[in-house]
Structure formats: structure tokens, C-alpha cells
XYZ file of C-alpha atoms in Angstrom:
242
model
C 0.000 0.000 0.000
C 1.499 3.334 -1.057
C 0.848 6.850 0.204
C -1.072 7.489 -3.014
C -3.513 4.596 -2.724
C -6.807 5.009 -0.877
C -6.532 3.041 2.358
C -9.237 0.479 3.143
C -9.876 -2.239 5.711
C -8.355 -1.850 9.184
C -6.150 1.243 9.575
C -4.299 1.984 12.834
C -4.210 5.553 14.101
C -1.270 5.994 16.451
C 0.807 8.933 17.586
C 4.299 10.101 18.381
C 3.107 10.696 21.946
C -0.032 11.263 23.973
C -2.197 14.363 23.375
C -1.047 14.860 19.783
C -4.525 14.885 18.223
C -5.205 11.215 17.424
C -8.924 11.439 18.193
C -9.534 14.517 16.057
C -7.497 13.031 13.197
C -9.490 9.796 13.498
C -12.679 11.846 13.265
C -11.368 13.777 10.257
C -10.502 10.594 8.347
C -13.874 9.088 9.266
C -15.694 12.204 8.045
C -13.752 12.350 4.767
C -14.228 8.635 4.081
C -17.958 8.818 4.757
C -18.238 11.855 2.478
C -16.632 9.654 -0.188
C -19.356 7.045 0.346
C -17.524 4.507 2.511
C -18.997 2.577 5.419
C -16.777 3.526 8.351
C -16.282 1.989 11.789
C -14.139 3.412 14.585
C -12.728 1.032 17.202
C -10.928 2.054 20.400
C -9.243 -1.067 21.824
C -8.462 0.435 25.226
C -10.063 3.568 26.669
C -8.579 4.852 29.913
C -9.434 7.711 32.266
C -13.158 6.953 32.324
C -13.443 7.897 36.022
C -13.397 11.587 35.055
C -16.835 11.242 33.486
C -15.683 13.000 30.333
C -16.674 11.604 26.928
C -14.472 8.799 25.658
C -12.584 9.018 22.375
C -15.241 7.090 20.444
C -17.873 9.478 21.820
C -15.826 12.440 20.563
C -15.371 10.890 17.121
C -19.075 10.084 16.941
C -20.003 13.684 17.787
C -17.692 15.121 15.141
C -17.958 12.582 12.330
C -20.923 10.260 13.046
C -19.307 7.045 11.737
C -21.624 4.153 10.979
C -20.215 2.240 13.975
C -18.282 3.285 17.073
C -16.970 0.658 19.458
C -14.780 0.564 22.577
C -13.405 -2.866 23.454
C -12.222 -2.224 27.033
C -12.494 0.729 29.435
C -10.496 1.490 32.572
C -10.974 4.269 35.142
C -7.400 5.532 35.601
C -5.648 7.785 33.038
C -2.757 5.374 32.464
C -1.531 3.118 29.699
C -4.261 0.483 29.158
C -2.312 -2.447 30.608
C -1.263 -0.445 33.676
C -4.819 0.873 34.064
C -6.196 -2.671 33.985
C -3.753 -3.790 36.672
C -4.440 -0.816 38.948
C -8.207 -1.331 38.645
C -7.838 -5.121 38.979
C -9.763 -5.574 35.742
C -9.033 -8.103 32.975
C -6.460 -6.761 30.502
C -7.358 -6.713 26.831
C -6.187 -9.887 25.092
C -4.489 -9.305 21.720
C -6.374 -11.846 19.650
C -9.735 -10.839 21.101
C -8.963 -7.335 19.848
C -7.876 -8.669 16.451
C -11.070 -10.732 16.116
C -13.281 -7.775 17.085
C -11.607 -5.497 14.531
C -11.802 -8.107 11.775
C -15.486 -8.561 12.602
C -16.029 -4.858 11.914
C -13.886 -5.041 8.763
C -16.275 -7.660 7.389
C -19.134 -5.134 7.677
C -17.377 -1.874 6.794
C -15.106 -0.512 4.069
C -12.782 1.248 6.511
C -12.111 0.482 10.192
C -10.128 3.143 12.032
C -8.456 1.713 15.124
C -7.321 4.434 17.517
C -4.480 3.491 19.820
C -3.552 4.952 23.193
C -0.544 7.228 23.580
C 2.342 6.239 21.333
C 3.127 3.202 19.219
C 4.775 1.044 21.894
C 2.490 1.738 24.867
C 1.490 -1.596 26.524
C -2.138 -2.223 25.575
C -2.880 -5.624 27.099
C -1.625 -9.197 27.229
C -1.076 -11.996 24.743
C -2.317 -15.511 25.616
C 1.289 -16.168 26.706
C 1.039 -13.397 29.286
C 3.423 -11.090 27.377
C 2.361 -7.454 26.836
C 1.334 -6.286 23.373
C 1.391 -2.857 21.754
C -0.353 -0.984 18.949
C 2.580 -1.990 16.742
C 1.814 -5.656 17.470
C -1.830 -5.027 16.618
C -0.847 -3.524 13.248
C 1.302 -6.562 12.452
C -1.415 -9.015 13.499
C -4.000 -7.239 11.344
C -1.696 -6.569 8.403
C -2.864 -2.956 8.681
C -1.149 0.299 7.728
C -0.723 3.074 10.279
C -1.500 6.766 10.372
C 1.056 8.443 12.639
C -0.276 11.631 14.211
C 2.541 14.071 14.945
C 3.006 17.470 16.519
C 3.809 20.498 14.366
C 6.450 22.050 16.610
C 9.903 21.516 18.049
C 10.871 17.892 18.700
C 8.468 16.354 16.250
C 11.076 15.290 13.686
C 12.877 12.985 16.118
C 9.676 11.522 17.576
C 8.176 11.001 14.129
C 11.339 9.419 12.718
C 11.533 6.995 15.657
C 7.895 5.984 15.201
C 8.226 5.543 11.437
C 11.429 3.528 11.888
C 9.728 1.211 14.379
C 6.877 0.657 11.913
C 9.237 0.121 8.971
C 11.137 -2.545 10.927
C 7.823 -4.369 11.314
C 6.952 -3.917 7.600
C 3.937 -1.742 8.500
C 3.195 0.904 5.831
C 2.752 4.315 7.418
C 2.049 7.955 6.711
C 1.938 11.071 8.864
C -0.798 13.557 9.717
C -0.020 16.710 11.678
C -2.549 16.694 14.492
C -2.812 20.429 15.201
C -1.437 22.837 12.599
C -1.190 26.285 14.262
C -3.290 29.226 13.151
C -0.165 31.365 12.936
C 2.690 28.998 12.055
C 6.251 30.018 12.802
C 9.487 29.183 11.006
C 9.954 25.933 12.961
C 6.527 24.719 11.840
C 7.242 25.391 8.166
C 10.664 23.749 8.378
C 9.167 20.680 10.069
C 6.462 20.520 7.405
C 9.066 20.469 4.646
C 10.919 17.599 6.373
C 7.727 15.593 6.933
C 6.391 16.199 3.426
C 7.523 12.883 1.832
C 5.386 10.968 4.363
C 2.651 13.542 4.900
C -1.007 12.539 4.489
C -2.632 15.604 6.014
C -2.626 18.465 8.500
C -5.588 19.158 10.765
C -5.932 22.743 12.045
C -5.504 23.424 15.743
C -8.883 23.688 17.454
C -10.686 21.516 14.893
C -12.145 19.392 17.681
C -14.122 22.388 18.893
C -15.791 23.025 15.545
C -19.485 22.624 14.916
C -19.853 19.012 13.706
C -21.418 20.083 10.400
C -18.538 22.454 9.685
C -16.041 19.784 10.742
C -17.489 17.214 8.337
C -17.545 19.638 5.419
C -13.997 20.808 6.129
C -12.286 17.479 6.837
C -11.586 16.451 3.197
C -9.581 19.642 2.725
C -7.176 18.626 5.495
C -6.274 15.215 4.058
C -4.728 13.789 0.905
C -6.597 11.336 -1.369
C -5.029 8.337 0.448
C -7.263 9.287 3.387
C -10.207 10.330 1.193
C -9.356 14.012 1.179
C -8.839 16.471 -1.647
C -5.520 18.000 -0.551
C -3.259 17.272 -3.507
C -1.054 20.373 -3.676
C 0.874 21.290 -0.527
C 2.259 24.447 -2.135
C -1.240 25.791 -2.784
C -2.304 24.737 0.735
C 0.626 26.642 2.267
C -0.280 29.795 0.362
C -3.880 29.845 1.578
């Protein structure tokens, strides 16, 4: 699968770190794909921090993009990595092949299944039948799925993004990058980072997009993404001049 092909089936959405915009990017891809006529499901394998009472990530995606299906496989109260959260709460950790089966079940009924990870690529998500921890990277390998890497726009992103892409390449997982929050008033560092990320870039979502009216969000999302993610952004030079 190349960066120019439209991505179908299970697609992992991971990040270079936590709080980089994975949920809003997931919503943007879901909105663009549905606008293109696809049946879209969004799956969150492990949701943590539910004790706060705030909406979960699938709830946020549903509000913004209204995918055909939204599903959370396991929820834990503490805002920790899913495996750590399961242990602290003394709840069963998510088993890798149960997650794989659930995602493949949705793939049988949908054209695109967006699977949003937790934190970065190698965060422990749950346990294998052997008792060994598994990560989002392991999930991508098990599913044979490509990965969208959500990255920051500012200082430090080149190193974090390169490390994440290298880890995926070593596992033969195709990957592209989406900037999770492109600033309203970008500075030199943002433009220089953009130019470095450009060979792998699949989109750039504006900062604050998650606070948009859902109707505006859905109409705008295709303009933030390249055709591989069902957007219409095909000229970065023209985009930069807007």
C-alpha cells in the first residue's frame, strides 16, 4: 500500500506521543471517508481515564464525524496506559487476539475500520495468551494494517516522528503522517518541520478543529487530508499559500 492509494480495511491511528490529536485526526478521516461514500467503523481497543466522566474518544469521534459504527473494546478508570490501568483497577487486561477478532469482525461489515491506539506506538495495551504485553505496533502486524502516525507540528516532532516511522518500517507496516494540530499562525519551525515531513505527509488538521461545529467539521475534513485518506488535498504548495 502506497501513500497514493486510498486506504481500506483496518487502519491503525497511532501517535508520536499522547495528546497529539489522534482522536480529532481519526474523526477527520472518518468524516472524509464517509463523504466519499464509505462505510466507516471506529474502534478504540483500550479507553482509559473513564473515572473523570468525560466523553471517551469514540464518543468524541461520533459527535464530530458520526461514523456508521463506534466501538470501545475495554475501558479502565485511571488515566494510564491500558495495561497499567487494567492492573491498577484489577480488571481483565485486553487480550491481543480478542482485539484482532473484534476489529476483523467490523472489517467484514465496513469498508474502513479506524483503530485508535492509546498514547504512542509502543504503549502496553494488554496481554497476549502467553502473558506477554502487546502494543499498537503488534496489533498492526497481526491485522496486516497500515498506520497513520499523528505528529506534533512544533519543536521535537522530527525525532519523535522518525523513531515511530522507523519502528513501523522494521515491522513492515506501511505508514504515513498527519499533523494533528497545525497552528493558526505557524512560525518558522513549523514550516521547516512541514518540509521535512512532506515525503510521508497525508494531512494536517488545524488546531482547534475538535471544537468546531460538527457540520462544519465534516464539510472541512476532506480539505485537510490527501486522497489516500479520502481528502482532496493534492497540492501542498497551494495549501501553504492559503
